[in-house]
Short mmCIF file of C-alpha atoms and ligand atoms in Angstrom, two decimals:
data_model
loop_
_atom_site.label_atom_id
_atom_site.label_comp_id
_atom_site.label_asym_id
_atom_site.label_seq_id
_atom_site.Cartn_x
_atom_site.Cartn_y
_atom_site.Cartn_z
CA MET A 123 15.97 21.65 0.30
CA ILE A 124 15.04 25.15 1.42
CA GLU A 125 14.29 27.73 -1.24
CA PHE A 126 13.12 31.33 -0.79
CA THR A 127 12.18 33.31 -3.91
CA ASP A 128 11.58 37.06 -3.55
CA VAL A 129 10.05 36.58 -0.13
CA THR A 130 8.59 39.53 1.72
CA LYS A 131 6.96 39.39 5.12
CA ALA A 132 5.07 42.28 6.67
CA TYR A 133 3.75 41.85 10.21
CA SER A 134 1.58 44.88 9.62
CA VAL A 135 1.32 47.59 6.99
CA GLY A 136 4.59 49.50 6.90
CA ASN A 137 6.39 47.00 9.18
CA GLN A 138 8.31 44.85 6.72
CA ALA A 139 10.54 42.29 8.42
CA LEU A 140 11.68 40.78 5.12
CA ARG A 141 11.89 42.88 1.97
CA GLY A 142 12.61 40.45 -0.85
CA VAL A 143 14.76 37.55 0.25
CA SER A 144 15.96 34.84 -2.15
CA LEU A 145 18.14 32.00 -0.98
CA GLN A 146 18.65 28.32 -1.56
CA ILE A 147 20.06 25.77 0.85
CA GLU A 148 20.77 22.36 -0.67
CA ASP A 149 20.28 19.04 1.08
CA GLY A 150 23.26 18.21 3.26
CA GLU A 151 24.52 21.80 3.45
CA PHE A 152 25.67 23.59 6.60
CA ALA A 153 24.92 27.32 6.65
CA PHE A 154 25.03 30.17 9.13
CA LEU A 155 22.45 32.94 9.08
CA VAL A 156 23.76 36.09 10.75
CA GLY A 157 22.62 39.69 11.07
CA PRO A 158 21.95 42.38 13.65
CA SER A 159 19.01 42.23 15.98
CA GLY A 160 15.76 42.88 14.20
CA SER A 161 17.18 42.05 10.77
CA GLY A 162 14.60 39.26 10.24
CA LYS A 163 16.45 36.04 11.15
CA SER A 164 13.73 34.59 13.34
CA THR A 165 11.19 35.57 10.73
CA VAL A 166 13.07 33.41 8.20
CA ILE A 167 12.89 30.46 10.60
CA LYS A 168 9.18 30.93 11.26
CA LEU A 169 8.56 30.95 7.53
CA ILE A 170 10.45 27.68 7.18
CA THR A 171 8.48 25.95 9.95
CA GLY A 172 5.10 27.17 8.71
CA GLU A 173 4.49 29.32 11.77
CA LEU A 174 4.16 32.30 9.42
CA ARG A 175 3.17 32.63 5.80
CA PRO A 176 5.01 34.87 3.38
CA THR A 177 3.30 38.11 2.39
CA SER A 178 4.61 37.60 -1.13
CA GLY A 179 7.08 35.36 -2.90
CA SER A 180 7.43 31.62 -2.46
CA VAL A 181 8.99 29.38 0.17
CA HIS A 182 9.72 25.72 -0.55
CA VAL A 183 10.86 23.42 2.24
CA ASN A 184 11.54 19.72 1.76
CA GLY A 185 8.90 19.40 -0.93
CA TYR A 186 6.23 21.59 0.70
CA SER A 187 5.15 24.96 -0.72
CA LEU A 188 4.69 27.12 2.34
CA GLU A 189 2.70 29.85 0.62
CA ARG A 190 -0.11 27.40 -0.11
CA ILE A 191 0.36 24.60 2.40
CA ARG A 192 -2.83 23.32 4.04
CA LYS A 193 -3.16 23.58 7.77
CA ARG A 194 -3.30 19.85 8.26
CA GLU A 195 -0.12 19.33 6.22
CA ILE A 196 1.95 21.56 8.50
CA PRO A 197 2.61 18.81 11.10
CA TYR A 198 4.09 16.63 8.35
CA LEU A 199 6.31 19.48 7.15
CA ARG A 200 7.52 19.94 10.73
CA ARG A 201 8.53 16.31 10.98
CA THR A 202 11.11 17.05 8.28
CA VAL A 203 12.51 20.05 10.17
CA GLY A 204 13.97 19.71 13.68
CA VAL A 205 14.18 23.00 15.59
CA VAL A 206 16.46 24.03 18.45
CA PHE A 207 16.07 27.24 20.43
CA GLN A 208 18.24 29.35 22.67
CA ASP A 209 15.97 28.61 25.66
CA PHE A 210 16.00 24.81 25.07
CA ARG A 211 12.22 24.36 25.67
CA LEU A 212 12.47 21.13 27.61
CA ILE A 213 9.78 19.58 29.80
CA GLU A 214 11.04 19.97 33.36
CA THR A 215 8.87 17.19 34.78
CA LYS A 216 10.17 14.57 32.37
CA THR A 217 13.53 12.82 32.44
CA VAL A 218 16.13 13.22 29.70
CA TYR A 219 14.99 9.94 28.18
CA GLU A 220 11.30 10.88 28.40
CA ASN A 221 11.89 14.30 26.86
CA VAL A 222 13.30 12.63 23.77
CA ALA A 223 10.79 9.77 23.75
CA PHE A 224 7.95 12.31 24.03
CA ALA A 225 8.83 13.77 20.63
CA MET A 226 8.51 10.31 19.06
CA ARG A 227 5.41 9.34 20.98
CA VAL A 228 3.42 12.41 19.92
CA ILE A 229 3.88 11.63 16.26
CA GLY A 230 2.63 8.11 16.83
CA ALA A 231 5.88 6.09 16.94
CA GLN A 232 5.78 2.50 18.24
CA GLU A 233 7.20 1.81 21.72
CA LYS A 234 9.66 -0.63 20.17
CA GLU A 235 11.06 1.99 17.80
CA ILE A 236 11.29 4.45 20.68
CA ARG A 237 13.31 2.02 22.80
CA GLU A 238 15.78 1.57 19.96
CA ARG A 239 16.03 5.12 18.68
CA VAL A 240 16.19 7.18 21.91
CA PRO A 241 19.37 5.57 23.34
CA TYR A 242 21.04 5.90 19.94
CA VAL A 243 20.31 9.63 19.74
CA LEU A 244 21.30 10.22 23.37
CA GLU A 245 24.63 8.55 22.68
CA LEU A 246 25.12 10.71 19.59
CA VAL A 247 24.83 13.89 21.70
CA GLY A 248 26.80 12.40 24.60
CA LEU A 249 24.02 12.13 27.18
CA GLU A 250 23.74 8.35 27.33
CA THR A 251 24.82 8.24 30.98
CA LYS A 252 22.32 10.93 32.06
CA SER A 253 19.11 9.56 30.64
CA ARG A 254 17.39 9.35 34.04
CA ARG A 255 18.14 12.90 35.07
CA HIS A 256 15.76 15.80 34.85
CA PRO A 257 16.59 18.94 32.81
CA ASN A 258 17.28 21.02 35.94
CA GLU A 259 20.03 18.55 36.87
CA LEU A 260 21.88 19.27 33.63
CA SER A 261 24.31 22.06 32.69
CA GLY A 262 23.30 24.56 30.04
CA GLY A 263 25.39 22.79 27.40
CA GLU A 264 23.85 19.46 28.32
CA GLN A 265 20.37 20.92 28.15
CA GLN A 266 21.09 22.22 24.66
CA ARG A 267 22.42 18.80 23.65
CA LEU A 268 19.21 17.28 24.95
CA ALA A 269 17.22 19.77 22.84
CA ILE A 270 19.31 18.73 19.83
CA ALA A 271 18.67 15.06 20.59
CA ARG A 272 14.95 15.76 20.64
CA ALA A 273 15.13 17.69 17.36
CA LEU A 274 17.05 14.80 15.85
CA VAL A 275 15.08 11.84 17.11
CA ASN A 276 12.41 11.80 14.40
CA ASN A 277 15.16 11.77 11.79
CA PRO A 278 14.39 15.13 10.10
CA SER A 279 16.24 15.99 6.93
CA THR A 280 16.91 19.50 8.23
CA ILE A 281 17.84 20.95 11.60
CA ILE A 282 17.38 24.64 12.29
CA ALA A 283 18.90 26.28 15.34
CA ASP A 284 17.88 29.79 16.46
CA GLU A 285 20.71 31.21 18.61
CA PRO A 286 21.52 27.74 20.02
CA THR A 287 24.53 29.03 21.92
CA GLY A 288 23.10 32.29 23.19
CA ASN A 289 22.94 31.01 26.76
CA LEU A 290 26.26 29.17 26.80
CA ASP A 291 29.89 30.04 27.55
CA PRO A 292 32.38 29.99 24.62
CA ALA A 293 33.69 26.49 25.35
CA ARG A 294 30.16 25.00 25.54
CA SER A 295 29.21 26.94 22.40
CA LEU A 296 32.07 25.40 20.50
CA GLU A 297 31.01 21.94 21.66
CA ILE A 298 27.46 22.50 20.44
CA MET A 299 28.69 23.76 17.05
CA SER A 300 30.94 20.73 16.72
CA LEU A 301 28.03 18.48 17.54
CA LEU A 302 25.93 20.17 14.84
CA GLN A 303 28.77 19.72 12.38
CA GLU A 304 28.97 16.05 13.30
CA ILE A 305 25.23 15.70 12.67
CA ASN A 306 25.73 17.48 9.34
CA ASN A 307 28.38 14.92 8.44
CA LEU A 308 25.75 12.22 8.91
CA GLY A 309 23.73 13.88 6.13
CA THR A 310 21.38 16.31 7.87
CA THR A 311 21.01 19.84 6.48
CA ILE A 312 21.89 22.41 9.16
CA LEU A 313 20.95 26.10 9.37
CA VAL A 314 22.30 27.96 12.39
CA VAL A 315 21.20 31.47 13.33
CA THR A 316 23.73 33.24 15.51
CA HIS A 317 25.18 36.52 16.68
CA GLU A 318 28.53 35.11 17.59
CA LEU A 319 30.76 36.02 14.67
CA ASP A 320 33.97 34.68 16.20
CA LEU A 321 32.29 31.30 16.41
CA VAL A 322 31.22 31.56 12.77
CA GLU A 323 34.78 32.32 11.78
CA ARG A 324 36.10 29.10 13.32
CA PHE A 325 33.97 27.01 10.98
CA GLU A 326 34.63 27.62 7.33
CA LYS A 327 31.04 27.35 6.24
CA ARG A 328 28.58 29.26 4.13
CA VAL A 329 27.43 32.49 5.79
CA ILE A 330 24.24 34.30 4.84
CA VAL A 331 24.11 37.87 6.13
CA LEU A 332 20.75 39.53 6.65
CA ASN A 333 20.30 43.23 7.31
CA GLU A 334 17.04 45.13 7.58
CA GLY A 335 15.16 42.41 5.80
CA LEU A 336 17.56 41.97 2.90
CA ILE A 337 20.39 39.55 2.19
CA VAL A 338 23.53 41.66 1.99
CA SER A 339 26.04 38.86 1.59
CA ASP A 340 25.99 35.12 1.01
CA GLY A 341 29.10 33.00 0.58
CA MET A 342 32.10 31.16 1.94
CA ASP A 343 34.44 34.14 1.73
CA GLY A 344 33.90 35.50 5.20
CA CYS A 345 32.50 38.92 4.26
CA TYR A 346 30.12 39.18 7.17
CA SER A 347 31.34 41.94 9.44
CA TYR A 348 27.85 43.41 9.33
CA GLU A 349 28.51 45.45 12.44
CA ASN A 350 30.53 47.89 10.32
CA GLN A 351 28.03 48.24 7.51
CA MET B 251 -6.52 9.33 27.21
CA LYS B 252 -4.65 9.02 30.48
CA GLU B 253 -3.75 12.68 30.26
CA GLY B 254 -7.37 13.67 29.84
CA ILE B 255 -8.33 11.88 33.05
CA ARG B 256 -5.28 13.30 34.81
CA GLY B 257 -6.36 16.82 33.88
CA ILE B 258 -9.57 16.28 35.82
CA PHE B 259 -7.70 15.52 39.02
CA LEU B 260 -5.20 18.31 38.49
CA HIS B 261 -7.95 20.87 38.49
CA GLY B 262 -10.01 19.24 41.17
CA PHE B 263 -11.96 22.31 42.09
CA MET B 264 -12.72 23.48 38.57
CA SER B 265 -13.66 19.96 37.54
CA PHE B 266 -15.89 19.64 40.58
CA ALA B 267 -17.57 22.93 39.72
CA ALA B 268 -17.96 21.86 36.10
CA VAL B 269 -19.57 18.57 37.07
CA CYS B 270 -21.82 20.27 39.65
CA VAL B 271 -23.09 22.82 37.18
CA THR B 272 -23.70 20.11 34.61
CA VAL B 273 -25.58 18.08 37.21
CA ALA B 274 -27.67 21.10 38.23
CA CYS B 275 -28.30 21.93 34.61
CA LEU B 276 -29.36 18.42 33.76
CA LEU B 277 -31.48 18.07 36.89
CA ILE B 278 -33.45 21.13 35.95
CA VAL B 279 -33.60 20.12 32.33
CA GLY B 280 -34.77 16.67 33.38
CA SER B 281 -37.32 17.93 35.90
CA PHE B 282 -38.79 20.37 33.44
CA SER B 283 -39.06 17.76 30.73
CA ILE B 284 -40.65 15.24 33.08
CA LEU B 285 -43.10 17.84 34.32
CA THR B 286 -43.91 18.98 30.81
CA TYR B 287 -44.33 15.39 29.76
CA ASN B 288 -46.72 14.68 32.61
CA VAL B 289 -48.73 17.82 32.03
CA ASN B 290 -48.94 16.97 28.34
CA ILE B 291 -50.35 13.58 29.21
CA MET B 292 -52.85 15.12 31.62
CA VAL B 293 -53.98 17.64 29.04
CA GLU B 294 -54.34 14.87 26.51
CA ASP B 295 -56.41 12.85 28.94
CA LEU B 296 -58.63 15.83 29.60
CA ASN B 297 -59.12 16.39 25.92
CA LYS B 298 -59.97 12.77 25.38
CA THR B 299 -62.78 13.03 27.90
CA ASN B 300 -64.10 16.20 26.37
CA GLU B 301 -67.54 15.46 27.63
CA ILE B 302 -69.97 17.93 29.09
CA LEU B 303 -72.64 16.87 31.52
CA VAL B 304 -75.93 18.66 30.87
CA TYR B 305 -78.28 18.27 33.87
CA ILE B 306 -82.00 18.50 33.26
CA ASP B 307 -84.43 20.39 35.41
CA THR B 308 -86.07 17.99 37.94
CA ALA B 309 -89.47 19.62 37.28
CA LEU B 310 -89.56 17.95 33.86
CA SER B 311 -91.03 14.50 33.43
CA ASP B 312 -88.90 11.62 32.19
CA ALA B 313 -90.30 11.91 28.66
CA GLU B 314 -89.90 15.70 28.61
CA ALA B 315 -86.35 15.38 29.86
CA LYS B 316 -85.53 12.94 27.07
CA SER B 317 -86.94 15.27 24.43
CA VAL B 318 -84.49 18.08 25.37
CA GLY B 319 -81.98 15.88 23.51
CA THR B 320 -83.28 16.92 20.10
CA GLN B 321 -82.55 20.56 20.89
CA ILE B 322 -79.10 19.71 22.16
CA ASN B 323 -78.35 17.74 19.02
CA ARG B 324 -79.33 20.72 16.91
CA ILE B 325 -76.34 22.73 18.17
CA GLU B 326 -73.59 22.75 15.59
CA ASN B 327 -70.62 21.89 17.78
CA VAL B 328 -72.37 18.95 19.43
CA GLN B 329 -71.10 15.70 18.06
CA ASN B 330 -73.43 13.53 20.01
CA ALA B 331 -75.60 13.62 23.14
CA VAL B 332 -76.36 10.49 25.13
CA PHE B 333 -79.23 10.45 27.59
CA VAL B 334 -78.41 9.03 31.01
CA SER B 335 -81.35 8.56 33.34
CA ARG B 336 -80.99 9.21 37.05
CA GLU B 337 -81.20 5.46 37.71
CA GLU B 338 -78.32 4.72 35.36
CA ALA B 339 -76.39 7.59 36.88
CA LEU B 340 -76.90 6.16 40.35
CA GLU B 341 -75.65 2.77 39.25
CA LYS B 342 -72.48 4.28 37.91
CA PHE B 343 -72.10 6.47 40.97
CA VAL B 344 -72.38 3.50 43.29
CA ALA B 345 -69.95 1.54 41.21
CA ASP B 346 -67.42 4.43 41.26
CA HIS B 347 -67.64 4.94 45.00
CA GLN B 348 -67.88 1.36 46.14
CA GLY B 349 -66.98 0.92 49.78
CA ASP B 350 -67.19 4.64 50.35
CA ASP B 351 -69.59 4.94 53.30
CA ALA B 352 -70.13 8.67 52.81
CA PHE B 353 -72.17 8.02 49.71
CA SER B 354 -74.11 4.93 50.82
CA GLY B 355 -77.38 6.78 51.44
CA VAL B 356 -77.66 8.26 47.93
CA GLU B 357 -80.87 7.44 46.03
CA ALA B 358 -81.90 7.87 42.42
CA SER B 359 -84.23 10.74 43.30
CA ASP B 360 -81.27 12.72 44.64
CA LEU B 361 -79.77 12.74 41.17
CA ARG B 362 -80.90 14.35 37.95
CA HIS B 363 -81.39 13.09 34.42
CA ARG B 364 -78.53 14.19 32.24
CA PHE B 365 -77.06 14.17 28.77
CA VAL B 366 -73.46 13.27 28.20
CA VAL B 367 -72.50 15.63 25.38
CA THR B 368 -69.41 15.17 23.25
CA LEU B 369 -68.13 18.17 21.33
CA ALA B 370 -66.71 18.23 17.84
CA ASP B 371 -64.28 21.01 18.66
CA ASN B 372 -63.08 21.48 22.19
CA GLU B 373 -61.76 24.98 21.53
CA LEU B 374 -65.34 26.20 21.18
CA MET B 375 -66.39 24.66 24.48
CA GLU B 376 -67.14 27.97 26.15
CA GLN B 377 -69.51 29.16 23.40
CA THR B 378 -71.25 25.81 23.16
CA VAL B 379 -71.81 25.77 26.92
CA ALA B 380 -73.43 29.20 26.66
CA THR B 381 -75.76 27.97 23.93
CA LEU B 382 -76.62 24.87 25.97
CA GLU B 383 -77.49 27.03 28.94
CA GLY B 384 -80.05 28.85 26.78
CA ILE B 385 -82.10 25.70 26.15
CA SER B 386 -85.18 25.51 28.33
CA GLY B 387 -85.22 22.55 30.67
CA VAL B 388 -81.44 22.64 31.13
CA ALA B 389 -80.74 23.21 34.82
CA ASN B 390 -77.02 23.08 35.08
CA ILE B 391 -73.92 22.29 33.08
CA ASN B 392 -70.75 20.68 34.24
CA ALA B 393 -67.89 21.34 31.90
CA ALA B 394 -64.22 20.87 32.73
CA PHE B 395 -63.06 23.71 30.53
CA GLU B 396 -61.60 25.71 33.37
CA LEU B 397 -59.47 22.80 34.45
CA ALA B 398 -58.59 22.05 30.85
CA GLU B 399 -57.66 25.65 30.21
CA GLY B 400 -55.67 25.78 33.42
CA PHE B 401 -53.63 22.81 32.30
CA THR B 402 -53.15 24.20 28.82
CA THR B 403 -51.87 27.46 30.26
CA LEU B 404 -49.58 25.58 32.62
CA GLN B 405 -48.37 23.53 29.71
CA LYS B 406 -47.52 26.61 27.67
CA MET B 407 -45.83 28.34 30.57
CA LEU B 408 -43.80 25.25 31.35
CA GLN B 409 -42.68 24.98 27.78
CA ILE B 410 -41.50 28.58 27.65
CA ALA B 411 -39.92 28.50 31.10
CA SER B 412 -38.12 25.24 30.51
CA LEU B 413 -36.82 26.41 27.17
CA ALA B 414 -35.41 29.56 28.77
CA VAL B 415 -33.94 27.80 31.80
CA ILE B 416 -32.48 25.00 29.72
CA THR B 417 -30.83 27.41 27.32
CA ILE B 418 -29.29 29.48 30.09
CA LEU B 419 -28.03 26.48 32.01
CA LEU B 420 -26.65 24.81 28.92
CA VAL B 421 -24.67 27.93 28.15
CA VAL B 422 -23.39 28.17 31.73
CA SER B 423 -22.43 24.54 31.73
CA LEU B 424 -20.69 24.89 28.37
CA LEU B 425 -18.74 27.90 29.63
CA ILE B 426 -17.58 26.16 32.79
CA ILE B 427 -16.46 23.01 31.02
CA SER B 428 -14.80 25.13 28.39
CA ASN B 429 -12.94 27.01 31.11
CA THR B 430 -11.83 23.87 32.88
CA VAL B 431 -10.40 22.55 29.66
CA LYS B 432 -8.80 25.91 28.93
CA LEU B 433 -7.10 25.76 32.31
CA SER B 434 -5.80 22.30 31.50
CA MET B 435 -4.48 23.49 28.18
CA TYR B 436 -2.89 26.52 29.76
CA ASP B 437 -1.17 24.23 32.25
CA ARG B 438 0.28 22.18 29.48
CA ARG B 439 0.96 24.96 27.01
CA ASP B 440 4.70 24.18 26.95
CA GLU B 441 4.04 20.57 26.10
CA ILE B 442 1.53 21.64 23.47
CA ALA B 443 4.09 24.01 21.94
CA ILE B 444 6.65 21.20 21.80
CA MET B 445 4.12 18.82 20.30
CA LYS B 446 3.39 21.33 17.57
CA MET B 447 7.08 21.94 17.02
CA VAL B 448 7.91 18.28 16.46
CA GLY B 449 4.91 17.78 14.17
CA ALA B 450 2.15 16.19 16.22
CA THR B 451 -1.15 16.49 14.39
CA ASN B 452 -3.82 18.78 15.82
CA GLY B 453 -6.08 15.78 16.33
CA PHE B 454 -3.47 14.10 18.49
CA ILE B 455 -2.90 17.23 20.55
CA ARG B 456 -6.63 17.77 21.04
CA LEU B 457 -7.55 14.24 22.04
CA PRO B 458 -6.73 14.35 25.77
CA PHE B 459 -8.63 17.61 26.16
CA VAL B 460 -11.67 16.31 24.34
CA VAL B 461 -11.51 13.25 26.58
CA GLU B 462 -11.39 15.55 29.59
CA GLY B 463 -14.45 17.51 28.47
CA PHE B 464 -16.26 14.33 27.51
CA THR B 465 -15.55 12.71 30.88
CA LEU B 466 -16.73 15.80 32.76
CA GLY B 467 -19.93 15.93 30.72
CA MET B 468 -20.67 12.24 31.14
CA LEU B 469 -19.88 12.31 34.86
CA GLY B 470 -22.37 15.13 35.24
CA ALA B 471 -24.94 13.27 33.16
CA ALA B 472 -24.64 10.05 35.17
CA MET B 473 -24.90 11.83 38.52
CA ALA B 474 -27.82 13.96 37.39
CA PHE B 475 -29.64 10.91 36.07
CA PHE B 476 -29.60 9.01 39.35
CA LEU B 477 -30.40 12.10 41.38
CA GLU B 478 -33.34 12.81 39.11
CA TRP B 479 -34.60 9.28 39.57
CA LEU B 480 -34.46 9.57 43.34
CA LEU B 481 -36.06 12.99 43.36
CA TYR B 482 -38.87 12.00 41.05
CA ASN B 483 -39.80 8.89 43.00
CA GLY B 484 -39.65 10.88 46.22
CA LEU B 485 -41.93 13.52 44.73
CA ILE B 486 -44.48 10.98 43.52
CA ALA B 487 -44.57 9.32 46.93
CA ARG B 488 -45.22 12.71 48.56
CA LEU B 489 -47.88 13.71 46.07
CA GLU B 490 -49.74 10.46 46.41
CA VAL B 491 -50.24 11.23 50.08
CA VAL B 492 -51.47 14.79 49.45
CA ASP B 493 -53.38 14.23 46.25
CA SER B 494 -55.95 11.68 47.40
CA LEU B 495 -58.43 12.94 44.78
CA LYS B 496 -56.08 11.61 42.08
CA LEU B 497 -56.29 14.95 40.35
CA PHE B 498 -52.77 14.42 39.06
CA SER B 499 -51.59 11.25 37.45
CA PHE B 500 -47.86 10.70 37.21
CA VAL B 501 -46.04 8.39 34.90
CA PRO B 502 -43.62 6.05 36.74
CA PHE B 503 -39.97 6.90 36.16
CA THR B 504 -39.22 3.53 34.62
CA GLU B 505 -41.52 4.42 31.74
CA LEU B 506 -39.28 7.41 31.05
CA LEU B 507 -36.04 5.50 31.60
CA TRP B 508 -34.79 5.25 28.04
CA PRO B 509 -35.80 8.70 26.83
CA MET B 510 -34.23 10.11 30.00
CA ILE B 511 -30.99 8.19 29.54
CA ALA B 512 -30.85 9.30 25.93
CA THR B 513 -31.48 12.94 26.85
CA PHE B 514 -28.92 12.97 29.64
CA VAL B 515 -26.23 11.19 27.67
CA ALA B 516 -26.80 13.43 24.65
CA THR B 517 -26.69 16.57 26.77
CA GLY B 518 -23.60 15.41 28.68
CA LEU B 519 -21.90 14.56 25.43
CA PHE B 520 -22.88 17.84 23.84
CA VAL B 521 -21.80 19.97 26.77
CA GLY B 522 -18.56 18.05 27.25
CA VAL B 523 -17.38 17.82 23.70
CA VAL B 524 -18.59 21.21 22.49
CA GLY B 525 -17.31 22.83 25.68
CA SER B 526 -13.81 21.47 25.26
CA TRP B 527 -13.85 22.04 21.54
CA THR B 528 -14.42 25.79 21.81
CA SER B 529 -11.44 26.12 24.15
CA ILE B 530 -9.27 23.91 22.02
CA ARG B 531 -10.05 25.82 18.86
CA LYS B 532 -9.15 29.11 20.45
CA PHE B 533 -5.98 27.69 21.95
CA MET B 534 -4.75 25.80 18.92
CA ASP B 535 -5.07 28.68 16.51
CA VAL B 536 -2.63 30.87 18.42
N1 ATP C 748 5.08 39.14 15.97
C1 ATP C 748 5.56 40.29 15.46
N2 ATP C 748 4.73 41.35 15.26
C2 ATP C 748 5.19 42.48 14.73
N3 ATP C 748 6.46 42.71 14.38
C3 ATP C 748 7.35 41.70 14.57
C4 ATP C 748 6.93 40.45 15.12
N4 ATP C 748 8.02 39.63 15.17
C5 ATP C 748 9.05 40.36 14.69
N5 ATP C 748 8.66 41.60 14.32
C6 ATP C 748 9.51 42.63 13.71
O1 ATP C 748 10.12 42.12 12.55
C7 ATP C 748 11.48 42.49 12.46
C8 ATP C 748 12.35 41.23 12.38
O2 ATP C 748 12.22 40.49 13.57
P1 ATP C 748 13.00 39.13 13.83
O3 ATP C 748 12.46 38.55 15.10
O4 ATP C 748 12.90 38.29 12.62
O5 ATP C 748 14.47 39.64 14.03
P2 ATP C 748 15.77 38.82 14.45
O6 ATP C 748 16.73 39.01 13.35
O7 ATP C 748 15.42 37.43 14.81
O8 ATP C 748 16.28 39.60 15.75
P3 ATP C 748 17.03 39.00 17.04
O9 ATP C 748 18.47 38.83 16.64
O10 ATP C 748 16.89 40.11 18.05
O11 ATP C 748 16.36 37.76 17.45
C9 ATP C 748 11.74 43.32 13.68
O12 ATP C 748 11.69 44.67 13.29
C10 ATP C 748 10.64 43.01 14.64
O13 ATP C 748 10.32 44.13 15.42
MG1 MG C 749 15.48 36.23 16.66
#
């Protein structure tokens, strides 16, 4: 579960990225986070992953209190939250298989587990036939699916995607969203940050609208044409 | 582990430089400590034989010469004064220079009666010698205080110089190893970012870089150790040819083996691990 209570975040004095945000995302939910550029969406994500600490207010993520988490606990928090970015962040020198296996290896997984889990995840994202390729031999959509496989492989309870379709054409974007929905159906909480409102409209999901560091709308009713506000 | 070793090959030149500087650093550290050690031993030896030879005027009769002893014993800093007659002195002289043809013609009458004087406090040697010179019947005094002082000065200078040089070189060596590791980390910054993202612990992320620093440090230590050994033995061989008077006495390297190994390993370890650690800390906190 993700819970923000009156969260503010100031990068410096007078530069408030978040100005009192409260929200709650239950386990198993699927939610979109939308808002104009500079409204504080990435800041929300960095607060969830422990990259930043709130200036005031409290942030709870999967049982961890981010405002007082210890440095050495942060890795364990991150194992509960898989992250996907617009720019994929893959290792170019490793194969598809190795990119996914790497994420397991670095948290100390056994080789045996890795050999079982990686093919399963690759099949889930539809890359089972391309496991020996390198990232530069994949299309943009495939690269993003590989990034999702990697985020998924350690079985996190939550997946967060920051503009996952920003680099993709509309058809590929739709595929990625469908894949995330499929993963959500298997029980994983999903939070997707995006600009693409027409894509958001296709999925009848919860939409949280952020503007200038404040939540201006949160619900299933589709009131998120923030461009006009 | 594997990655740490791989990093060394990836940055061949930097690693080479790091090892070279560590070797140079350790060589100088080692040489200075060996030198200091040897000088310390020599100074100790000199202090142990803190004897002064007081020669008696040849105009005095045997009995008169002997009686000068009471005056010598009256001086405060004199611990004890042993009379050595010229005959006894000759015996010892002959024994010391056996087989040395140059001295074969020496007779007892060529030598003088003497007192072997031991001092209570060596620091006051100069004053005591002056007092001894004032006693009538004393012809000449042979004290090694100049040599002793020379060695003590050398000892002090060596200590200061080696401390300074060692500190500077340790810092240089630390900086270079630290930079090599930083380069490695910079190279793999994407991987490090991903590791952090998926929840690898800091210890896990650090390990290969600590291994890299450690390996560099130990490599330097091992090379420096064997070079030092060769150099030292070479130096002794040279000196033995030049220094036929046996003015200097050097300890064989094997006697210093374990302390040297310990010093080199400790320094290599220190430089390697601390060097990588400083880089890692800076890098990981970003
Ligand atoms: N590291 C930083 N230092 C200072 N200010 C920052 C920093 N990161 C973000 N900000 C500021 O905080 C505000 C929110 O930034 P944030 O990155 O959260 O926006 P965003 O909603 O993700 O925008 P975008 O849609 O362009 O990615 C912006 O005004 C931005 O300039
Ligand atoms: Mg952003």
